[in-house]
CSV table of C-alpha atoms and ligand atoms in Angstrom, one decimal:
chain,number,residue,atom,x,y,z
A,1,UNK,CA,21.1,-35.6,21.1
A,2,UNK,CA,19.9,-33.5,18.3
A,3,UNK,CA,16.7,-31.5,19.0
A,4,UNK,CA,13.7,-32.6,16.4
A,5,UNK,CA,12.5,-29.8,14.3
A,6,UNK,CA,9.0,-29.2,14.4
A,7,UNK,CA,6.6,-30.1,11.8
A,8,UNK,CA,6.4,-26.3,9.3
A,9,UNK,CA,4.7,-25.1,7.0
A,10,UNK,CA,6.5,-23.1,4.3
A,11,UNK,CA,4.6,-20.4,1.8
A,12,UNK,CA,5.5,-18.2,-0.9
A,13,UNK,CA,4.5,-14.6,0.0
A,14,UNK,CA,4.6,-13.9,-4.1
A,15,UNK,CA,3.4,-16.8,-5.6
A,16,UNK,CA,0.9,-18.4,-3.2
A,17,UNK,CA,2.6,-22.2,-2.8
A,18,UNK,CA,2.6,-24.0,0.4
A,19,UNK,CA,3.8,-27.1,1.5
A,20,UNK,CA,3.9,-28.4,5.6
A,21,UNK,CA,7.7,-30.2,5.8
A,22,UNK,CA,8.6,-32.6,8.8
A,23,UNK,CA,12.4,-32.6,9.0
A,24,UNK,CA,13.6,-36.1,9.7
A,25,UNK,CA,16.7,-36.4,12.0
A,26,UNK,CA,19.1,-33.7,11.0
A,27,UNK,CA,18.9,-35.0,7.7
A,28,UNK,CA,17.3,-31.7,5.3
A,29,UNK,CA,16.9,-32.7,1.7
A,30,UNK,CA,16.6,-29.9,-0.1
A,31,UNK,CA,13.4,-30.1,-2.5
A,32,UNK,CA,11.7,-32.9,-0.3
A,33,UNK,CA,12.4,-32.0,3.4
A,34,UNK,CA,13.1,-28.9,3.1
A,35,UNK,CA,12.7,-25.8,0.5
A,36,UNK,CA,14.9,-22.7,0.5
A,37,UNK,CA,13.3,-21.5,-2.6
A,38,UNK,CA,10.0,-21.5,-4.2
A,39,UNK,CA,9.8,-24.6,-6.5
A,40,UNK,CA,7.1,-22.7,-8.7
A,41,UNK,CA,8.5,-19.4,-8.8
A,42,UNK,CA,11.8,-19.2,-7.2
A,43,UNK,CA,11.2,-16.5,-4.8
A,44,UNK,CA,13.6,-17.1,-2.0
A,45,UNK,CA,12.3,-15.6,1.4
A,46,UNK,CA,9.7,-18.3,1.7
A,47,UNK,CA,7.5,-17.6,5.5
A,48,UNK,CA,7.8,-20.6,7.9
A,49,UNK,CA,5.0,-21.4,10.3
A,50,UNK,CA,4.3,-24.2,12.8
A,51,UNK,CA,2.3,-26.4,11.0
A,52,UNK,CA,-1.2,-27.5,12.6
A,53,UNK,CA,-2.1,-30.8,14.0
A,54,UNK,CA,-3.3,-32.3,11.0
A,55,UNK,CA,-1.3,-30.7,8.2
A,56,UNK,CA,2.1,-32.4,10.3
A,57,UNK,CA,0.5,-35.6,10.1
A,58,UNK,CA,-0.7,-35.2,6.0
A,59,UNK,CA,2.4,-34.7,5.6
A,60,UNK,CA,4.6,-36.8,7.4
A,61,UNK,CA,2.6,-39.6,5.8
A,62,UNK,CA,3.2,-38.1,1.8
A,63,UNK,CA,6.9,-37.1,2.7
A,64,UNK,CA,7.3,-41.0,4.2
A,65,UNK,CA,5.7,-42.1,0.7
A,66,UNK,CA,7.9,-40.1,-1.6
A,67,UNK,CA,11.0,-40.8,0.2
A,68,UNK,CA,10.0,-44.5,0.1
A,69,UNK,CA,9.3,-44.3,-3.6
A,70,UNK,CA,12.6,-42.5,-4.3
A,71,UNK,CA,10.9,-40.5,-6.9
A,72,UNK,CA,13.3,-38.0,-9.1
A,73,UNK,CA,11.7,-34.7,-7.7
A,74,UNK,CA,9.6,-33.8,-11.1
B,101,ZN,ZN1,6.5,-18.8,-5.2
């Protein structure tokens, strides 16, 4: 039984940019679930955090929505 990742918040030291990821299953889609680069900048030794209480929730709730709208990523 694969172990859930925990809600995290990823930053770019150089650019400023943030976003709070839930991981879904083991599934890791790059650019929505999960970022190994900066989108803005491209910088790619982004920080990961443990997201807070309410940042895991905003964004379980927008990652559900863009998922659901199957959006090209911008
Ligand atoms: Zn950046």
């Amino acid at each position: 039984m694969p172990i859930p990742m925990p809600p995290t918040t990823l930053s770019c030291p150089k650019c400023g940019w943030s976003k709070t990821v839930v991981p879904q299953s083991d599934v890791l889609l790059e650019g929505h679930t999960w970022f190994t680069v900066c989108p803005e900048c491209g910088h790619s030794k982004l920080d990961r955090k443990k997201a807070s209480g309410l940042s895991s929730f905003i964004a379980n709730v927008q990652q559900s929505f863009e998922l659901w709208q199957k959006k090209p990523n911008r």
